[in-house]
Each structure stands twice: as structure tokens, then as C-alpha cells.
């Protein structure tokens, strides 16, 4: 796999990870236990919503690892910090 084909996805991942971190850092400590209600009516605390989002991310990273391995590519042992 050439770096020409991996540079753009890596840059996008770094940008998304930074945006997520910035959003989470902006949540005041007093707000984490606040209940929020989504448009479809489901309610949960801010901290639970953040955990659901992180679990969703982990699920898709796992899917990507399966795809990489099915292509004969060894996935990184650790995702890059960004």
C-alpha cells in the first residue's frame, strides 16, 4: 500500500479525532450527568452518549481491521494518536 493512498484517510482520521476530542474537552464537568433527549425520544446522560459514540467508533475500527486482514494487510498494533 503506497503512502499516496493512505495519506488522505490518515489526515481525515486525525482531523475527526481532534474534533471529537475538542468537543469532549468543551463539556464542563458539571454537565456530564445531564440527561439529554434525542429527536427520536431516547434519553441518556451526556457521559453515556459519549460512551455510546466511542463504542460505535471502536466497532467501525474493528470492521476496518477485518477488511485490512482480509486483504492480507497487517493492521497497526495501535492507532495513531491525533
GROMACS .gro file of N, CA and C in nm:
model
  246
    1UNK      N    1   0.086  -0.118   0.000
    1UNK     CA    2   0.000   0.000   0.000
    1UNK      C    3   0.090   0.122   0.000
    2UNK      N    4   0.067   0.209  -0.093
    2UNK     CA    5   0.152   0.328  -0.103
    2UNK      C    6   0.102   0.437  -0.008
    3UNK      N    7   0.194   0.525   0.029
    3UNK     CA    8   0.154   0.636   0.116
    3UNK      C    9   0.060   0.732   0.043
    4UNK      N   10   0.065   0.732  -0.091
    4UNK     CA   11  -0.026   0.817  -0.166
    4UNK      C   12  -0.171   0.779  -0.140
    5UNK      N   13  -0.197   0.651  -0.117
    5UNK     CA   14  -0.335   0.607  -0.095
    5UNK      C   15  -0.374   0.612   0.052
    6UNK      N   16  -0.275   0.624   0.142
    6UNK     CA   17  -0.307   0.625   0.284
    6UNK      C   18  -0.298   0.762   0.349
    7UNK      N   19  -0.232   0.856   0.286
    7UNK     CA   20  -0.216   0.987   0.348
    7UNK      C   21  -0.349   1.059   0.370
    8UNK      N   22  -0.437   1.057   0.271
    8UNK     CA   23  -0.564   1.129   0.284
    8UNK      C   24  -0.652   1.067   0.393
    9UNK      N   25  -0.674   0.935   0.395
    9UNK     CA   26  -0.755   0.879   0.504
    9UNK      C   27  -0.693   0.904   0.641
   10UNK      N   28  -0.561   0.897   0.652
   10UNK     CA   29  -0.495   0.924   0.780
   10UNK      C   30  -0.519   1.068   0.824
   11UNK      N   31  -0.510   1.161   0.730
   11UNK     CA   32  -0.532   1.302   0.762
   11UNK      C   33  -0.677   1.325   0.805
   12UNK      N   34  -0.770   1.261   0.736
   12UNK     CA   35  -0.912   1.274   0.775
   12UNK      C   36  -0.937   1.218   0.914
   13UNK      N   37  -0.878   1.102   0.943
   13UNK     CA   38  -0.895   1.040   1.075
   13UNK      C   39  -0.839   1.132   1.183
   14UNK      N   40  -0.723   1.189   1.159
   14UNK     CA   41  -0.663   1.280   1.256
   14UNK      C   42  -0.753   1.401   1.279
   15UNK      N   43  -0.812   1.454   1.172
   15UNK     CA   44  -0.900   1.571   1.184
   15UNK      C   45  -1.026   1.537   1.264
   16UNK      N   46  -1.085   1.422   1.234
   16UNK     CA   47  -1.206   1.380   1.306
   16UNK      C   48  -1.175   1.355   1.453
   17UNK      N   49  -1.063   1.285   1.481
   17UNK     CA   50  -1.026   1.258   1.619
   17UNK      C   51  -1.004   1.387   1.697
   18UNK      N   52  -0.943   1.487   1.634
   18UNK     CA   53  -0.921   1.615   1.701
   18UNK      C   54  -1.055   1.684   1.729
   19UNK      N   55  -1.145   1.681   1.633
   19UNK     CA   56  -1.276   1.744   1.654
   19UNK      C   57  -1.350   1.678   1.769
   20UNK      N   58  -1.347   1.545   1.776
   20UNK     CA   59  -1.415   1.474   1.885
   20UNK      C   60  -1.352   1.512   2.018
   21UNK      N   61  -1.219   1.513   2.024
   21UNK     CA   62  -1.151   1.549   2.149
   21UNK      C   63  -1.185   1.692   2.190
   22UNK      N   64  -1.190   1.784   2.094
   22UNK     CA   65  -1.224   1.923   2.124
   22UNK      C   66  -1.365   1.935   2.181
   23UNK      N   67  -1.458   1.860   2.122
   23UNK     CA   68  -1.596   1.863   2.171
   23UNK      C   69  -1.603   1.808   2.313
   24UNK      N   70  -1.539   1.694   2.336
   24UNK     CA   71  -1.542   1.634   2.470
   24UNK      C   72  -1.474   1.724   2.572
   25UNK      N   73  -1.364   1.788   2.534
   25UNK     CA   74  -1.294   1.879   2.625
   25UNK      C   75  -1.379   2.002   2.659
   26UNK      N   76  -1.469   2.039   2.570
   26UNK     CA   77  -1.552   2.158   2.592
   26UNK      C   78  -1.669   2.132   2.688
   27UNK      N   79  -1.697   2.007   2.717
   27UNK     CA   80  -1.809   1.975   2.808
   27UNK      C   81  -1.765   2.006   2.951
   28UNK      N   82  -1.835   2.097   3.019
   28UNK     CA   83  -1.798   2.127   3.158
   28UNK      C   84  -1.820   2.004   3.246
   29UNK      N   85  -1.738   1.989   3.349
   29UNK     CA   86  -1.752   1.876   3.441
   29UNK      C   87  -1.892   1.863   3.497
   30UNK      N   88  -1.959   1.975   3.519
   30UNK     CA   89  -2.093   1.973   3.578
   30UNK      C   90  -2.200   1.924   3.480
   31UNK      N   91  -2.165   1.912   3.352
   31UNK     CA   92  -2.266   1.874   3.251
   31UNK      C   93  -2.269   1.725   3.219
   32UNK      N   94  -2.169   1.649   3.260
   32UNK     CA   95  -2.159   1.510   3.219
   32UNK      C   96  -2.278   1.425   3.261
   33UNK      N   97  -2.341   1.456   3.374
   33UNK     CA   98  -2.454   1.376   3.422
   33UNK      C   99  -2.588   1.430   3.377
   34UNK      N  100  -2.588   1.538   3.302
   34UNK     CA  101  -2.712   1.597   3.250
   34UNK      C  102  -2.780   1.499   3.154
   35UNK      N  103  -2.910   1.483   3.171
   35UNK     CA  104  -2.988   1.398   3.080
   35UNK      C  105  -3.020   1.477   2.953
   36UNK      N  106  -3.000   1.413   2.840
   36UNK     CA  107  -3.036   1.473   2.712
   36UNK      C  108  -3.134   1.381   2.642
   37UNK      N  109  -3.221   1.440   2.562
   37UNK     CA  110  -3.320   1.363   2.486
   37UNK      C  111  -3.295   1.387   2.338
   38UNK      N  112  -3.281   1.279   2.266
   38UNK     CA  113  -3.258   1.286   2.122
   38UNK      C  114  -3.391   1.305   2.050
   39UNK      N  115  -3.387   1.354   1.925
   39UNK     CA  116  -3.511   1.380   1.850
   39UNK      C  117  -3.606   1.260   1.842
   40UNK      N  118  -3.552   1.138   1.840
   40UNK     CA  119  -3.639   1.020   1.832
   40UNK      C  120  -3.698   0.983   1.968
   41UNK      N  121  -3.661   1.059   2.074
   41UNK     CA  122  -3.722   1.038   2.205
   41UNK      C  123  -3.636   0.965   2.306
   42UNK      N  124  -3.524   0.908   2.267
   42UNK     CA  125  -3.437   0.835   2.359
   42UNK      C  126  -3.362   0.934   2.449
   43UNK      N  127  -3.355   0.903   2.579
   43UNK     CA  128  -3.284   0.988   2.674
   43UNK      C  129  -3.166   0.914   2.734
   44UNK      N  130  -3.060   0.988   2.763
   44UNK     CA  131  -2.944   0.933   2.834
   44UNK      C  132  -2.860   1.049   2.882
   45UNK      N  133  -2.766   1.019   2.973
   45UNK     CA  134  -2.676   1.123   3.022
   45UNK      C  135  -2.574   1.157   2.914
   46UNK      N  136  -2.514   1.274   2.929
   46UNK     CA  137  -2.410   1.317   2.835
   46UNK      C  138  -2.295   1.217   2.836
   47UNK      N  139  -2.257   1.169   2.956
   47UNK     CA  140  -2.147   1.073   2.964
   47UNK      C  141  -2.183   0.943   2.893
   48UNK      N  142  -2.306   0.897   2.906
   48UNK     CA  143  -2.348   0.774   2.836
   48UNK      C  144  -2.347   0.796   2.685
   49UNK      N  145  -2.393   0.912   2.639
   49UNK     CA  146  -2.392   0.942   2.496
   49UNK      C  147  -2.249   0.942   2.442
   50UNK      N  148  -2.154   0.997   2.519
   50UNK     CA  149  -2.014   0.997   2.478
   50UNK      C  150  -1.961   0.854   2.470
   51UNK      N  151  -1.997   0.771   2.568
   51UNK     CA  152  -1.951   0.632   2.567
   51UNK      C  153  -2.011   0.555   2.449
   52UNK      N  154  -2.137   0.580   2.417
   52UNK     CA  155  -2.201   0.515   2.301
   52UNK      C  156  -2.126   0.553   2.174
   53UNK      N  157  -2.089   0.681   2.163
   53UNK     CA  158  -2.016   0.728   2.046
   53UNK      C  159  -1.879   0.659   2.036
   54UNK      N  160  -1.809   0.647   2.149
   54UNK     CA  161  -1.678   0.583   2.148
   54UNK      C  162  -1.690   0.433   2.117
   55UNK      N  163  -1.794   0.368   2.168
   55UNK     CA  164  -1.817   0.226   2.137
   55UNK      C  165  -1.847   0.208   1.988
   56UNK      N  166  -1.922   0.301   1.931
   56UNK     CA  167  -1.955   0.297   1.789
   56UNK      C  168  -1.825   0.310   1.706
   57UNK      N  169  -1.739   0.402   1.748
   57UNK     CA  170  -1.610   0.419   1.681
   57UNK      C  171  -1.529   0.290   1.687
   58UNK      N  172  -1.524   0.228   1.805
   58UNK     CA  173  -1.448   0.104   1.821
   58UNK      C  174  -1.503  -0.007   1.731
   59UNK      N  175  -1.635  -0.011   1.718
   59UNK     CA  176  -1.699  -0.111   1.631
   59UNK      C  177  -1.649  -0.094   1.487
   60UNK      N  178  -1.650   0.030   1.437
   60UNK     CA  179  -1.609   0.052   1.299
   60UNK      C  180  -1.459   0.032   1.280
   61UNK      N  181  -1.379   0.063   1.381
   61UNK     CA  182  -1.236   0.034   1.370
   61UNK      C  183  -1.216  -0.118   1.361
   62UNK      N  184  -1.295  -0.193   1.436
   62UNK     CA  185  -1.287  -0.339   1.427
   62UNK      C  186  -1.323  -0.388   1.288
   63UNK      N  187  -1.426  -0.328   1.229
   63UNK     CA  188  -1.463  -0.366   1.092
   63UNK      C  189  -1.348  -0.337   0.995
   64UNK      N  190  -1.282  -0.223   1.015
   64UNK     CA  191  -1.171  -0.187   0.928
   64UNK      C  192  -1.056  -0.286   0.943
   65UNK      N  193  -1.031  -0.331   1.064
   65UNK     CA  194  -0.926  -0.430   1.087
   65UNK      C  195  -0.957  -0.560   1.012
   66UNK      N  196  -1.084  -0.601   1.014
   66UNK     CA  197  -1.124  -0.722   0.940
   66UNK      C  198  -1.099  -0.704   0.791
   67UNK      N  199  -1.136  -0.589   0.737
   67UNK     CA  200  -1.114  -0.563   0.595
   67UNK      C  201  -0.965  -0.566   0.562
   68UNK      N  202  -0.885  -0.498   0.643
   68UNK     CA  203  -0.741  -0.497   0.618
   68UNK      C  204  -0.684  -0.639   0.620
   69UNK      N  205  -0.723  -0.717   0.720
   69UNK     CA  206  -0.670  -0.854   0.729
   69UNK      C  207  -0.717  -0.940   0.612
   70UNK      N  208  -0.840  -0.917   0.566
   70UNK     CA  209  -0.890  -0.996   0.452
   70UNK      C  210  -0.815  -0.961   0.324
   71UNK      N  211  -0.753  -0.843   0.322
   71UNK     CA  212  -0.671  -0.803   0.208
   71UNK      C  213  -0.524  -0.840   0.225
   72UNK      N  214  -0.494  -0.910   0.336
   72UNK     CA  215  -0.357  -0.951   0.362
   72UNK      C  216  -0.270  -0.842   0.421
   73UNK      N  217  -0.333  -0.737   0.474
   73UNK     CA  218  -0.260  -0.625   0.533
   73UNK      C  219  -0.267  -0.636   0.685
   74UNK      N  220  -0.151  -0.633   0.749
   74UNK     CA  221  -0.148  -0.638   0.895
   74UNK      C  222  -0.184  -0.499   0.948
   75UNK      N  223  -0.292  -0.488   1.024
   75UNK     CA  224  -0.332  -0.357   1.077
   75UNK      C  225  -0.232  -0.309   1.182
   76UNK      N  226  -0.229  -0.179   1.207
   76UNK     CA  227  -0.138  -0.130   1.309
   76UNK      C  228  -0.175  -0.187   1.446
   77UNK      N  229  -0.073  -0.208   1.529
   77UNK     CA  230  -0.099  -0.260   1.664
   77UNK      C  231  -0.167  -0.155   1.750
   78UNK      N  232  -0.143  -0.030   1.720
   78UNK     CA  233  -0.200   0.079   1.797
   78UNK      C  234  -0.237   0.189   1.698
   79UNK      N  235  -0.357   0.243   1.713
   79UNK     CA  236  -0.400   0.351   1.625
   79UNK      C  237  -0.320   0.476   1.659
   80UNK      N  238  -0.288   0.556   1.559
   80UNK     CA  239  -0.209   0.675   1.586
   80UNK      C  240  -0.287   0.776   1.671
   81UNK      N  241  -0.217   0.840   1.761
   81UNK     CA  242  -0.277   0.949   1.837
   81UNK      C  243  -0.286   1.067   1.743
   82UNK      N  244  -0.396   1.138   1.749
   82UNK     CA  245  -0.409   1.255   1.661
   82UNK      C  246  -0.487   1.361   1.730
   0.00000   0.00000   0.00000
